Amino acid sequence: LPSNACQTGLLKNVAIGLIGGRAGEKFTDFYCSRIKTLNIDEIIRNPTSALSLTSDARATVARELAVRYAGGDDNTRKTIFNAMYTIYKATGGSGVGLDMFLTFMAELQKVNLDLYSKLVWELEEIDPELMRKVSTNAEA
């Protein structure tokens, strides 16, 4: 779904179609309120601010960034990758930064396999160690 799916009502329509009226509305309210609270655009501008979030919120951010990455143009994808990579590097390549990056990649694999594959190849040149972690996680 596009990054503005909450604002346009698209998420609500899809959720209702998949899981029914009441559950779809409740899911949409829950998901969209979390996205608003998290201020994804601020996290893109200041990536390390995500490190102070709860684990559920960090996972939500990583998934949302994957969706935006998949739906974005080259500049958007570069900006989002840089934000995710900054988070990863800020934690020394482990812990919550690695978890967020792996969640981002797993979600990207679900929403756009071609972009996921391209990014894996790019990671081989940028950071072979991270690429191995991503590959190992994808196999698990």
mmCIF file of C-alpha atoms in Angstrom:
data_model
loop_
_atom_site.group_PDB
_atom_site.id
_atom_site.type_symbol
_atom_site.label_atom_id
_atom_site.label_comp_id
_atom_site.label_asym_id
_atom_site.label_seq_id
_atom_site.Cartn_x
_atom_site.Cartn_y
_atom_site.Cartn_z
ATOM 1 C CA LEU A 1 0.000 0.000 0.000
ATOM 2 C CA PRO A 2 1.194 3.561 -0.534
ATOM 3 C CA SER A 3 2.564 5.510 2.414
ATOM 4 C CA ASN A 4 -0.585 7.659 2.531
ATOM 5 C CA ALA A 5 -2.934 4.644 2.826
ATOM 6 C CA CYS A 6 -4.121 5.793 6.253
ATOM 7 C CA GLN A 7 -4.918 9.298 5.049
ATOM 8 C CA THR A 8 -6.726 8.198 1.877
ATOM 9 C CA GLY A 9 -8.757 5.432 3.523
ATOM 10 C CA LEU A 10 -7.183 2.771 1.328
ATOM 11 C CA LEU A 11 -5.884 0.810 4.313
ATOM 12 C CA LYS A 12 -9.349 0.772 5.856
ATOM 13 C CA ASN A 13 -10.919 -0.499 2.639
ATOM 14 C CA VAL A 14 -8.325 -3.243 2.237
ATOM 15 C CA ALA A 15 -8.545 -4.266 5.900
ATOM 16 C CA ILE A 16 -12.334 -4.439 5.808
ATOM 17 C CA GLY A 17 -12.161 -6.512 2.639
ATOM 18 C CA LEU A 18 -9.675 -8.932 4.173
ATOM 19 C CA ILE A 19 -10.861 -9.328 7.749
ATOM 20 C CA GLY A 20 -14.371 -7.876 7.849
ATOM 21 C CA GLY A 21 -16.037 -4.633 8.839
ATOM 22 C CA ARG A 22 -15.583 -4.326 12.589
ATOM 23 C CA ALA A 23 -12.142 -5.959 12.739
ATOM 24 C CA GLY A 24 -10.954 -3.995 9.696
ATOM 25 C CA GLU A 25 -12.005 -0.695 11.237
ATOM 26 C CA LYS A 26 -10.388 -1.519 14.581
ATOM 27 C CA PHE A 27 -7.162 -2.625 12.898
ATOM 28 C CA THR A 28 -7.073 0.542 10.795
ATOM 29 C CA ASP A 29 -7.669 2.760 13.825
ATOM 30 C CA PHE A 30 -4.930 0.965 15.754
ATOM 31 C CA TYR A 31 -2.377 0.951 12.933
ATOM 32 C CA CYS A 32 -2.968 4.497 11.712
ATOM 33 C CA SER A 33 -2.917 6.001 15.206
ATOM 34 C CA ARG A 34 0.465 4.337 15.838
ATOM 35 C CA ILE A 35 1.885 5.710 12.605
ATOM 36 C CA LYS A 36 0.717 9.225 13.487
ATOM 37 C CA THR A 37 2.150 8.925 16.981
ATOM 38 C CA LEU A 38 5.480 7.671 15.714
ATOM 39 C CA ASN A 39 5.950 10.480 13.155
ATOM 40 C CA ILE A 40 7.787 8.447 10.565
ATOM 41 C CA ASP A 41 8.965 11.568 8.719
ATOM 42 C CA GLU A 42 10.725 12.790 11.874
ATOM 43 C CA ILE A 43 12.415 9.425 12.272
ATOM 44 C CA ILE A 44 13.640 9.640 8.674
ATOM 45 C CA ARG A 45 15.127 13.067 9.479
ATOM 46 C CA ASN A 46 16.578 11.890 12.810
ATOM 47 C CA PRO A 47 16.999 8.109 12.515
ATOM 48 C CA THR A 48 18.597 7.460 15.894
ATOM 49 C CA SER A 49 15.462 8.789 17.601
ATOM 50 C CA ALA A 50 13.902 5.402 16.751
ATOM 51 C CA LEU A 51 16.254 3.724 19.199
ATOM 52 C CA SER A 52 14.329 5.149 22.166
ATOM 53 C CA LEU A 53 11.041 3.584 20.999
ATOM 54 C CA THR A 54 9.536 0.388 22.358
ATOM 55 C CA SER A 55 10.302 -2.800 20.452
ATOM 56 C CA ASP A 56 6.780 -2.858 18.964
ATOM 57 C CA ALA A 57 7.118 0.741 17.811
ATOM 58 C CA ARG A 58 10.555 0.054 16.286
ATOM 59 C CA ALA A 59 9.084 -2.883 14.360
ATOM 60 C CA THR A 60 6.217 -0.698 13.149
ATOM 61 C CA VAL A 61 8.688 1.954 11.991
ATOM 62 C CA ALA A 62 10.791 -0.625 10.152
ATOM 63 C CA ARG A 63 7.732 -2.063 8.402
ATOM 64 C CA GLU A 64 6.414 1.379 7.453
ATOM 65 C CA LEU A 65 9.804 2.393 6.084
ATOM 66 C CA ALA A 66 9.886 -0.776 3.966
ATOM 67 C CA VAL A 67 6.487 0.081 2.509
ATOM 68 C CA ARG A 68 7.620 3.630 1.775
ATOM 69 C CA TYR A 69 10.856 2.313 0.273
ATOM 70 C CA ALA A 70 8.923 -0.011 -2.030
ATOM 71 C CA GLY A 71 6.597 2.755 -3.160
ATOM 72 C CA GLY A 72 9.158 5.531 -3.442
ATOM 73 C CA ASP A 73 11.305 6.950 -6.169
ATOM 74 C CA ASP A 74 15.097 6.584 -6.217
ATOM 75 C CA ASN A 75 15.656 9.602 -3.930
ATOM 76 C CA THR A 76 13.092 8.371 -1.418
ATOM 77 C CA ARG A 77 14.626 4.904 -1.414
ATOM 78 C CA LYS A 78 18.109 6.346 -0.899
ATOM 79 C CA THR A 79 16.894 8.503 2.013
ATOM 80 C CA ILE A 80 15.090 5.599 3.672
ATOM 81 C CA PHE A 81 18.021 3.240 3.214
ATOM 82 C CA ASN A 82 20.347 5.843 4.738
ATOM 83 C CA ALA A 83 18.004 6.201 7.726
ATOM 84 C CA MET A 84 17.846 2.443 8.286
ATOM 85 C CA TYR A 85 21.598 2.070 7.836
ATOM 86 C CA THR A 86 22.230 4.919 10.302
ATOM 87 C CA ILE A 87 20.084 3.135 12.886
ATOM 88 C CA TYR A 88 21.971 -0.101 12.264
ATOM 89 C CA LYS A 89 25.399 1.557 12.539
ATOM 90 C CA ALA A 90 24.395 3.571 15.635
ATOM 91 C CA THR A 91 24.060 0.334 17.578
ATOM 92 C CA GLY A 92 27.361 -1.079 16.389
ATOM 93 C CA GLY A 93 25.666 -3.389 13.920
ATOM 94 C CA SER A 94 23.848 -5.419 16.528
ATOM 95 C CA GLY A 95 20.963 -5.302 18.984
ATOM 96 C CA VAL A 96 17.937 -3.185 18.214
ATOM 97 C CA GLY A 97 19.570 -1.561 15.182
ATOM 98 C CA LEU A 98 20.163 -4.932 13.574
ATOM 99 C CA ASP A 99 16.670 -6.091 14.543
ATOM 100 C CA MET A 100 15.143 -3.019 12.893
ATOM 101 C CA PHE A 101 17.197 -3.502 9.744
ATOM 102 C CA LEU A 102 16.242 -7.184 9.529
ATOM 103 C CA THR A 103 12.558 -6.314 10.029
ATOM 104 C CA PHE A 104 12.855 -3.671 7.298
ATOM 105 C CA MET A 105 14.391 -6.190 4.899
ATOM 106 C CA ALA A 106 11.882 -8.948 5.743
ATOM 107 C CA GLU A 107 8.983 -6.580 5.095
ATOM 108 C CA LEU A 108 10.562 -5.296 1.883
ATOM 109 C CA GLN A 109 10.907 -8.893 0.708
ATOM 110 C CA LYS A 110 7.150 -9.330 1.231
ATOM 111 C CA VAL A 111 6.060 -6.142 -0.522
ATOM 112 C CA ASN A 112 8.546 -5.956 -3.408
ATOM 113 C CA LEU A 113 10.814 -8.900 -4.069
ATOM 114 C CA ASP A 114 12.587 -7.158 -6.964
ATOM 115 C CA LEU A 115 13.629 -4.178 -4.816
ATOM 116 C CA TYR A 116 14.597 -6.523 -2.004
ATOM 117 C CA SER A 117 16.855 -8.507 -4.345
ATOM 118 C CA LYS A 118 18.399 -5.346 -5.738
ATOM 119 C CA LEU A 119 19.101 -4.034 -2.239
ATOM 120 C CA VAL A 120 20.679 -7.335 -1.184
ATOM 121 C CA TRP A 121 23.079 -7.052 -4.127
ATOM 122 C CA GLU A 122 23.869 -3.452 -3.206
ATOM 123 C CA LEU A 123 24.518 -4.499 0.390
ATOM 124 C CA GLU A 124 27.166 -6.905 -0.854
ATOM 125 C CA GLU A 125 29.202 -3.888 -1.986
ATOM 126 C CA ILE A 126 28.262 -1.495 0.821
ATOM 127 C CA ASP A 127 28.481 -3.807 3.832
ATOM 128 C CA PRO A 128 29.151 -7.500 3.169
ATOM 129 C CA GLU A 129 28.794 -8.359 6.872
ATOM 130 C CA LEU A 130 25.298 -6.852 7.008
ATOM 131 C CA MET A 131 24.412 -8.622 3.759
ATOM 132 C CA ARG A 132 25.378 -11.948 5.366
ATOM 133 C CA LYS A 133 23.188 -11.156 8.386
ATOM 134 C CA VAL A 134 20.267 -10.339 6.095
ATOM 135 C CA SER A 135 20.792 -13.513 4.069
ATOM 136 C CA THR A 136 21.047 -15.649 7.197
ATOM 137 C CA ASN A 137 17.863 -14.097 8.583
ATOM 138 C CA ALA A 138 16.015 -14.648 5.290
ATOM 139 C CA GLU A 139 16.948 -18.336 5.332
ATOM 140 C CA ALA A 140 15.716 -18.808 8.922
#
